[in-house]
Amino acid sequence: MKKSAIFGLVVIAVAIAVIISVYSNSSTYGSFDDALKTKSELHIVGHLNKSKELFYDATKDANYFSFYMKDNNGEERKVVFTGTKPEDFERSEQLVLTGTMVGNEFHAKKILMKCPSKYTQDKLEVTEATAKQASI
């Protein structure tokens, strides 16, 4: 075989490997019901249930924050975020959680908050929080 043919086959093989790895690492959007059926990581869109209590006690455990969220299908679940409570969390109009179900609780690794902007009434301000260990 010619060297150019071998080089072309290697380039194609690398391209296929990259496409497969990107596809397998990407998570999809779903609901709490979808999260119960799968072990893979999902994005769940919903809104904070402000009538139920938010739990965050930095003196006991600075890396535990829990709240209740309703997904776009109206199903409500307890969400546990292993990290500090994001700033202005209560102001959020919409949440996008990234994580997996553990029992009946959704364990979020990332929270994307869409809050109303304080500068213009028509625009939303987007804030992202990622789980990381706080040190005391």
CSV table of N, CA and C in Angstrom, one decimal:
chain,number,residue,atom,x,y,z
A,1,MET,N,0.8,-1.2,0.0
A,1,MET,CA,0.0,0.0,0.0
A,1,MET,C,0.9,1.2,0.0
A,2,LYS,N,0.3,2.3,-0.6
A,2,LYS,CA,1.1,3.5,-0.6
A,2,LYS,C,1.0,4.2,0.7
A,3,LYS,N,1.9,5.0,1.0
A,3,LYS,CA,2.0,5.8,2.3
A,3,LYS,C,0.8,6.7,2.4
A,4,SER,N,0.3,7.3,1.3
A,4,SER,CA,-0.8,8.2,1.4
A,4,SER,C,-2.1,7.5,1.7
A,5,ALA,N,-2.3,6.3,1.2
A,5,ALA,CA,-3.5,5.5,1.5
A,5,ALA,C,-3.5,5.1,3.0
A,6,ILE,N,-2.3,4.7,3.5
A,6,ILE,CA,-2.3,4.4,5.0
A,6,ILE,C,-2.5,5.6,5.8
A,7,PHE,N,-2.0,6.8,5.4
A,7,PHE,CA,-2.2,8.0,6.1
A,7,PHE,C,-3.7,8.4,6.1
A,8,GLY,N,-4.3,8.2,5.0
A,8,GLY,CA,-5.8,8.5,4.9
A,8,GLY,C,-6.6,7.6,5.7
A,9,LEU,N,-6.3,6.3,5.8
A,9,LEU,CA,-7.0,5.4,6.7
A,9,LEU,C,-6.8,5.8,8.2
A,10,VAL,N,-5.6,6.2,8.5
A,10,VAL,CA,-5.4,6.6,9.9
A,10,VAL,C,-6.2,7.8,10.3
A,11,VAL,N,-6.2,8.8,9.4
A,11,VAL,CA,-7.0,10.0,9.6
A,11,VAL,C,-8.5,9.7,9.8
A,12,ILE,N,-9.0,8.9,8.9
A,12,ILE,CA,-10.4,8.5,9.0
A,12,ILE,C,-10.7,7.7,10.3
A,13,ALA,N,-9.8,6.9,10.7
A,13,ALA,CA,-10.0,6.1,12.0
A,13,ALA,C,-10.0,7.1,13.2
A,14,VAL,N,-9.1,8.1,13.2
A,14,VAL,CA,-9.0,9.0,14.3
A,14,VAL,C,-10.3,9.9,14.3
A,15,ALA,N,-10.8,10.3,13.1
A,15,ALA,CA,-12.0,11.1,13.0
A,15,ALA,C,-13.2,10.3,13.6
A,16,ILE,N,-13.3,9.0,13.3
A,16,ILE,CA,-14.4,8.2,13.8
A,16,ILE,C,-14.3,8.1,15.3
A,17,ALA,N,-13.1,7.9,15.8
A,17,ALA,CA,-12.9,7.8,17.3
A,17,ALA,C,-13.3,9.0,18.0
A,18,VAL,N,-13.0,10.2,17.4
A,18,VAL,CA,-13.3,11.5,18.0
A,18,VAL,C,-14.8,11.7,18.0
A,19,ILE,N,-15.5,11.3,16.9
A,19,ILE,CA,-16.9,11.5,16.9
A,19,ILE,C,-17.6,10.6,17.9
A,20,ILE,N,-17.2,9.3,18.0
A,20,ILE,CA,-17.8,8.4,18.9
A,20,ILE,C,-17.6,8.9,20.4
A,21,SER,N,-16.4,9.4,20.7
A,21,SER,CA,-16.1,9.8,22.1
A,21,SER,C,-16.9,11.0,22.4
A,22,VAL,N,-17.1,12.0,21.5
A,22,VAL,CA,-17.9,13.2,21.8
A,22,VAL,C,-19.4,12.8,21.9
A,23,TYR,N,-19.8,11.9,21.1
A,23,TYR,CA,-21.2,11.5,21.2
A,23,TYR,C,-21.5,10.7,22.5
A,24,SER,N,-20.6,9.9,22.9
A,24,SER,CA,-20.9,9.1,24.1
A,24,SER,C,-20.8,10.0,25.4
A,25,ASN,N,-20.0,11.1,25.4
A,25,ASN,CA,-19.9,11.9,26.6
A,25,ASN,C,-21.0,13.0,26.7
A,26,SER,N,-21.8,13.2,25.6
A,26,SER,CA,-22.8,14.2,25.6
A,26,SER,C,-24.0,13.7,26.4
A,27,SER,N,-24.5,14.5,27.2
A,27,SER,CA,-25.8,14.2,27.9
A,27,SER,C,-26.9,14.8,27.2
A,28,THR,N,-28.1,14.3,27.5
A,28,THR,CA,-29.3,14.8,26.8
A,28,THR,C,-30.3,15.4,27.8
A,29,TYR,N,-31.3,16.1,27.3
A,29,TYR,CA,-32.3,16.7,28.1
A,29,TYR,C,-33.4,15.7,28.3
A,30,GLY,N,-34.0,15.8,29.5
A,30,GLY,CA,-35.1,14.8,29.9
A,30,GLY,C,-35.9,15.4,31.0
A,31,SER,N,-36.6,14.5,31.7
A,31,SER,CA,-37.4,14.8,32.8
A,31,SER,C,-37.0,13.9,34.0
A,32,PHE,N,-37.6,14.1,35.1
A,32,PHE,CA,-37.3,13.2,36.3
A,32,PHE,C,-37.7,11.8,36.0
A,33,ASP,N,-38.8,11.6,35.2
A,33,ASP,CA,-39.2,10.3,34.9
A,33,ASP,C,-38.2,9.6,34.0
A,34,ASP,N,-37.6,10.3,33.1
A,34,ASP,CA,-36.5,9.8,32.2
A,34,ASP,C,-35.3,9.5,33.1
A,35,ALA,N,-35.0,10.3,34.1
A,35,ALA,CA,-33.8,10.1,34.9
A,35,ALA,C,-34.0,8.8,35.7
A,36,LEU,N,-35.2,8.5,36.1
A,36,LEU,CA,-35.4,7.2,36.9
A,36,LEU,C,-35.2,6.0,36.0
A,37,LYS,N,-35.4,6.1,34.7
A,37,LYS,CA,-35.2,5.0,33.8
A,37,LYS,C,-33.8,4.8,33.3
A,38,THR,N,-32.9,5.7,33.5
A,38,THR,CA,-31.6,5.6,33.0
A,38,THR,C,-30.5,5.9,34.0
A,39,LYS,N,-29.4,5.4,33.8
A,39,LYS,CA,-28.3,5.7,34.8
A,39,LYS,C,-27.4,6.8,34.2
A,40,SER,N,-27.6,7.2,33.0
A,40,SER,CA,-26.7,8.2,32.4
A,40,SER,C,-27.1,9.6,32.9
A,41,GLU,N,-26.2,10.5,32.7
A,41,GLU,CA,-26.3,11.9,33.1
A,41,GLU,C,-27.3,12.6,32.2
A,42,LEU,N,-28.2,13.4,32.8
A,42,LEU,CA,-29.3,14.1,32.1
A,42,LEU,C,-29.3,15.6,32.5
A,43,HIS,N,-29.8,16.4,31.5
A,43,HIS,CA,-30.1,17.8,31.8
A,43,HIS,C,-31.6,17.8,32.1
A,44,ILE,N,-32.1,18.4,33.2
A,44,ILE,CA,-33.5,18.5,33.4
A,44,ILE,C,-33.8,20.0,33.6
A,45,VAL,N,-34.8,20.5,32.9
A,45,VAL,CA,-35.3,21.9,32.9
A,45,VAL,C,-36.5,21.9,33.7
A,46,GLY,N,-36.6,22.9,34.6
A,46,GLY,CA,-37.7,23.1,35.4
A,46,GLY,C,-37.7,24.4,36.2
A,47,HIS,N,-38.5,24.5,37.3
A,47,HIS,CA,-38.4,25.7,38.1
A,47,HIS,C,-38.5,25.3,39.6
A,48,LEU,N,-38.0,26.2,40.4
A,48,LEU,CA,-37.9,26.0,41.8
A,48,LEU,C,-39.3,26.0,42.4
A,49,ASN,N,-39.6,25.1,43.3
A,49,ASN,CA,-40.8,25.2,44.1
A,49,ASN,C,-40.5,26.0,45.3
A,50,LYS,N,-41.0,27.3,45.3
A,50,LYS,CA,-40.7,28.2,46.3
A,50,LYS,C,-41.5,28.0,47.5
A,51,SER,N,-42.6,27.2,47.5
A,51,SER,CA,-43.4,27.0,48.6
A,51,SER,C,-42.8,25.9,49.6
A,52,LYS,N,-41.8,25.2,49.1
A,52,LYS,CA,-41.1,24.2,49.9
A,52,LYS,C,-39.8,24.8,50.4
A,53,GLU,N,-39.3,24.2,51.5
A,53,GLU,CA,-38.1,24.7,52.1
A,53,GLU,C,-36.8,24.4,51.3
A,54,LEU,N,-35.9,25.4,51.3
A,54,LEU,CA,-34.5,25.1,50.8
A,54,LEU,C,-33.7,24.8,52.1
A,55,PHE,N,-32.8,23.8,51.9
A,55,PHE,CA,-32.0,23.4,53.1
A,55,PHE,C,-30.5,23.6,52.8
A,56,TYR,N,-29.9,24.5,53.5
A,56,TYR,CA,-28.5,24.7,53.4
A,56,TYR,C,-28.0,25.2,54.8
A,57,ASP,N,-27.1,24.5,55.4
A,57,ASP,CA,-26.6,24.9,56.7
A,57,ASP,C,-25.1,24.8,56.6
A,58,ALA,N,-24.4,25.9,56.4
A,58,ALA,CA,-23.0,25.9,56.2
A,58,ALA,C,-22.2,25.5,57.4
A,59,THR,N,-22.8,25.6,58.6
A,59,THR,CA,-22.1,25.2,59.8
A,59,THR,C,-22.0,23.7,60.0
A,60,LYS,N,-23.1,23.0,59.5
A,60,LYS,CA,-23.1,21.6,59.6
A,60,LYS,C,-22.3,20.9,58.4
A,61,ASP,N,-22.7,21.3,57.2
A,61,ASP,CA,-22.1,20.8,56.0
A,61,ASP,C,-22.2,21.8,54.9
A,62,ALA,N,-21.1,22.4,54.6
A,62,ALA,CA,-21.1,23.5,53.6
A,62,ALA,C,-21.2,22.9,52.2
A,63,ASN,N,-21.1,21.6,52.0
A,63,ASN,CA,-21.2,21.0,50.7
A,63,ASN,C,-22.5,20.3,50.5
A,64,TYR,N,-23.6,20.6,51.2
A,64,TYR,CA,-24.9,20.0,51.0
A,64,TYR,C,-26.0,21.1,50.9
A,65,PHE,N,-26.6,21.1,49.7
A,65,PHE,CA,-27.7,22.0,49.5
A,65,PHE,C,-28.8,21.2,48.8
A,66,SER,N,-30.1,21.3,49.4
A,66,SER,CA,-31.2,20.6,48.8
A,66,SER,C,-32.4,21.5,48.7
A,67,PHE,N,-33.2,21.2,47.7
A,67,PHE,CA,-34.4,22.0,47.4
A,67,PHE,C,-35.3,21.1,46.6
A,68,TYR,N,-36.5,21.6,46.3
A,68,TYR,CA,-37.5,20.9,45.5
A,68,TYR,C,-37.7,21.6,44.2
A,69,MET,N,-37.8,20.8,43.1
A,69,MET,CA,-37.9,21.4,41.8
A,69,MET,C,-39.0,20.7,41.0
A,70,LYS,N,-39.8,21.4,40.2
A,70,LYS,CA,-40.7,20.8,39.3
A,70,LYS,C,-40.1,20.8,37.9
A,71,ASP,N,-40.1,19.7,37.2
A,71,ASP,CA,-39.7,19.7,35.8
A,71,ASP,C,-40.7,20.2,34.9
A,72,ASN,N,-40.5,20.3,33.6
A,72,ASN,CA,-41.4,20.9,32.6
A,72,ASN,C,-42.7,20.0,32.5
A,73,ASN,N,-42.6,18.7,32.9
A,73,ASN,CA,-43.8,17.9,32.9
A,73,ASN,C,-44.7,18.0,34.2
A,74,GLY,N,-44.2,18.8,35.1
A,74,GLY,CA,-45.0,19.0,36.4
A,74,GLY,C,-44.6,18.1,37.5
A,75,GLU,N,-43.6,17.1,37.3
A,75,GLU,CA,-43.2,16.2,38.3
A,75,GLU,C,-42.2,16.9,39.2
A,76,GLU,N,-42.5,16.7,40.5
A,76,GLU,CA,-41.6,17.4,41.5
A,76,GLU,C,-40.7,16.3,42.2
A,77,ARG,N,-39.5,16.7,42.4
A,77,ARG,CA,-38.5,15.8,43.1
A,77,ARG,C,-37.6,16.7,44.0
A,78,LYS,N,-37.1,16.0,45.0
A,78,LYS,CA,-36.0,16.6,45.8
A,78,LYS,C,-34.7,16.6,45.1
A,79,VAL,N,-34.0,17.7,45.1
A,79,VAL,CA,-32.7,17.8,44.4
A,79,VAL,C,-31.7,18.0,45.4
A,80,VAL,N,-30.6,17.3,45.3
A,80,VAL,CA,-29.4,17.5,46.2
A,80,VAL,C,-28.2,17.9,45.4
A,81,PHE,N,-27.7,19.0,45.8
A,81,PHE,CA,-26.5,19.6,45.1
A,81,PHE,C,-25.3,19.5,46.0
A,82,THR,N,-24.3,18.9,45.6
A,82,THR,CA,-23.1,18.7,46.5
A,82,THR,C,-22.2,19.9,46.2
A,83,GLY,N,-22.4,21.0,46.9
A,83,GLY,CA,-21.7,22.2,46.8
A,83,GLY,C,-22.4,23.3,47.6
A,84,THR,N,-21.8,24.5,47.5
A,84,THR,CA,-22.4,25.6,48.2
A,84,THR,C,-23.6,26.1,47.5
A,85,LYS,N,-24.5,26.7,48.3
A,85,LYS,CA,-25.7,27.3,47.7
A,85,LYS,C,-25.3,28.4,46.8
A,86,PRO,N,-25.8,28.4,45.5
A,86,PRO,CA,-25.5,29.5,44.6
A,86,PRO,C,-26.1,30.8,45.0
A,87,GLU,N,-25.4,31.9,44.7
A,87,GLU,CA,-25.9,33.2,45.1
A,87,GLU,C,-27.2,33.6,44.3
A,88,ASP,N,-28.1,34.2,45.0
A,88,ASP,CA,-29.4,34.6,44.4
A,88,ASP,C,-30.2,33.5,43.9
A,89,PHE,N,-30.1,32.3,44.5
A,89,PHE,CA,-30.8,31.1,44.0
A,89,PHE,C,-32.3,31.3,44.0
A,90,GLU,N,-32.8,31.9,45.0
A,90,GLU,CA,-34.3,32.1,45.1
A,90,GLU,C,-34.9,33.0,44.0
A,91,ARG,N,-34.1,33.8,43.4
A,91,ARG,CA,-34.5,34.7,42.3
A,91,ARG,C,-34.7,34.0,41.0
A,92,SER,N,-34.2,32.8,40.9
A,92,SER,CA,-34.2,32.1,39.6
A,92,SER,C,-35.6,31.8,39.1
A,93,GLU,N,-35.8,32.1,37.8
A,93,GLU,CA,-37.1,31.8,37.2
A,93,GLU,C,-37.1,30.4,36.5
A,94,GLN,N,-35.9,29.9,36.1
A,94,GLN,CA,-35.8,28.6,35.5
A,94,GLN,C,-34.5,28.0,35.9
A,95,LEU,N,-34.5,26.7,36.1
A,95,LEU,CA,-33.3,26.0,36.4
A,95,LEU,C,-33.0,24.9,35.4
A,96,VAL,N,-31.7,24.7,35.1
A,96,VAL,CA,-31.3,23.5,34.3
A,96,VAL,C,-30.3,22.8,35.1
A,97,LEU,N,-30.7,21.5,35.5
A,97,LEU,CA,-29.8,20.7,36.3
A,97,LEU,C,-29.1,19.7,35.5
A,98,THR,N,-27.9,19.4,35.8
A,98,THR,CA,-27.2,18.3,35.2
A,98,THR,C,-26.8,17.3,36.3
A,99,GLY,N,-27.2,16.0,36.1
A,99,GLY,CA,-26.9,15.0,37.1
A,99,GLY,C,-27.6,13.7,36.9
A,100,THR,N,-27.8,12.9,38.0
A,100,THR,CA,-28.4,11.6,37.9
A,100,THR,C,-29.3,11.4,39.0
A,101,MET,N,-30.2,10.4,38.9
A,101,MET,CA,-31.1,10.0,40.0
A,101,MET,C,-30.4,9.0,40.9
A,102,VAL,N,-30.6,9.2,42.2
A,102,VAL,CA,-30.1,8.3,43.2
A,102,VAL,C,-31.3,8.0,44.1
A,103,GLY,N,-31.9,6.9,43.9
A,103,GLY,CA,-33.2,6.6,44.6
A,103,GLY,C,-34.3,7.5,44.1
A,104,ASN,N,-34.9,8.2,45.0
A,104,ASN,CA,-36.0,9.2,44.6
A,104,ASN,C,-35.5,10.6,44.5
A,105,GLU,N,-34.2,10.8,44.8
A,105,GLU,CA,-33.6,12.1,44.8
A,105,GLU,C,-32.7,12.3,43.5
A,106,PHE,N,-32.8,13.5,43.0
A,106,PHE,CA,-31.9,13.9,41.8
A,106,PHE,C,-30.7,14.5,42.4
A,107,HIS,N,-29.5,14.0,42.1
A,107,HIS,CA,-28.2,14.5,42.6
A,107,HIS,C,-27.6,15.3,41.4
A,108,ALA,N,-27.6,16.6,41.6
A,108,ALA,CA,-27.1,17.5,40.6
A,108,ALA,C,-25.6,17.8,40.7
A,109,LYS,N,-24.9,17.8,39.6
A,109,LYS,CA,-23.5,18.2,39.6
A,109,LYS,C,-23.3,19.6,39.1
A,110,LYS,N,-24.3,20.1,38.4
A,110,LYS,CA,-24.3,21.5,37.9
A,110,LYS,C,-25.7,22.1,37.9
A,111,ILE,N,-25.7,23.4,38.2
A,111,ILE,CA,-27.0,24.1,38.2
A,111,ILE,C,-26.8,25.3,37.4
A,112,LEU,N,-27.7,25.5,36.4
A,112,LEU,CA,-27.7,26.7,35.5
A,112,LEU,C,-28.9,27.4,35.9
A,113,MET,N,-28.8,28.6,36.4
A,113,MET,CA,-29.9,29.4,36.8
A,113,MET,C,-30.2,30.5,35.8
A,114,LYS,N,-31.4,30.7,35.5
A,114,LYS,CA,-31.9,31.8,34.6
A,114,LYS,C,-32.7,32.8,35.5
A,115,CYS,N,-32.1,33.9,35.8
A,115,CYS,CA,-32.7,34.9,36.7
A,115,CYS,C,-33.1,36.1,35.9
A,116,PRO,N,-34.1,36.9,36.4
A,116,PRO,CA,-34.4,38.1,35.7
A,116,PRO,C,-33.2,39.1,35.9
A,117,SER,N,-32.9,39.8,34.9
A,117,SER,CA,-31.8,40.8,34.9
A,117,SER,C,-32.2,42.0,35.7
A,118,LYS,N,-31.3,42.5,36.5
A,118,LYS,CA,-31.7,43.7,37.3
A,118,LYS,C,-31.5,45.0,36.5
A,119,TYR,N,-31.0,44.9,35.2
A,119,TYR,CA,-30.8,46.1,34.4
A,119,TYR,C,-31.9,46.3,33.4
A,120,THR,N,-32.4,45.2,32.8
A,120,THR,CA,-33.5,45.4,31.9
A,120,THR,C,-34.6,44.4,32.3
A,121,GLN,N,-35.8,44.7,32.1
A,121,GLN,CA,-36.9,43.9,32.5
A,121,GLN,C,-37.2,42.7,31.6
A,122,ASP,N,-36.8,42.9,30.3
A,122,ASP,CA,-37.1,41.8,29.3
A,122,ASP,C,-36.1,40.8,29.2
A,123,LYS,N,-34.9,41.0,29.7
A,123,LYS,CA,-33.8,40.0,29.5
A,123,LYS,C,-33.6,39.2,30.8
A,124,LEU,N,-33.1,37.9,30.5
A,124,LEU,CA,-32.7,37.1,31.6
A,124,LEU,C,-31.2,37.0,31.9
A,125,GLU,N,-30.8,37.0,33.1
A,125,GLU,CA,-29.4,36.8,33.5
A,125,GLU,C,-29.2,35.4,33.7
A,126,VAL,N,-28.1,34.8,33.1
A,126,VAL,CA,-27.8,33.4,33.3
A,126,VAL,C,-26.6,33.2,34.2
A,127,THR,N,-26.7,32.3,35.2
A,127,THR,CA,-25.6,32.1,36.1
A,127,THR,C,-25.5,30.5,36.2
A,128,GLU,N,-24.2,30.1,36.3
A,128,GLU,CA,-24.0,28.6,36.4
A,128,GLU,C,-23.2,28.3,37.7
A,129,ALA,N,-23.6,27.3,38.3
A,129,ALA,CA,-22.9,26.8,39.5
A,129,ALA,C,-22.5,25.4,39.3
A,130,THR,N,-21.3,25.1,39.7
A,130,THR,CA,-20.7,23.7,39.5
A,130,THR,C,-20.4,23.2,40.9
A,131,ALA,N,-20.6,21.9,41.2
A,131,ALA,CA,-20.4,21.3,42.5
A,131,ALA,C,-18.9,21.3,42.7
A,132,LYS,N,-18.5,21.8,43.8
A,132,LYS,CA,-17.1,21.7,44.2
A,132,LYS,C,-17.0,21.8,45.7
A,133,GLN,N,-16.1,21.2,46.3
A,133,GLN,CA,-15.9,21.0,47.7
A,133,GLN,C,-15.5,22.4,48.4
A,134,ALA,N,-16.3,22.8,49.3
A,134,ALA,CA,-16.0,24.0,50.1
A,134,ALA,C,-15.1,23.6,51.3
A,135,SER,N,-14.2,24.5,51.6
A,135,SER,CA,-13.3,24.2,52.8
A,135,SER,C,-13.7,25.1,53.9
A,136,ILE,N,-13.7,24.6,55.1
A,136,ILE,CA,-14.0,25.4,56.3
A,136,ILE,C,-12.8,25.5,57.1
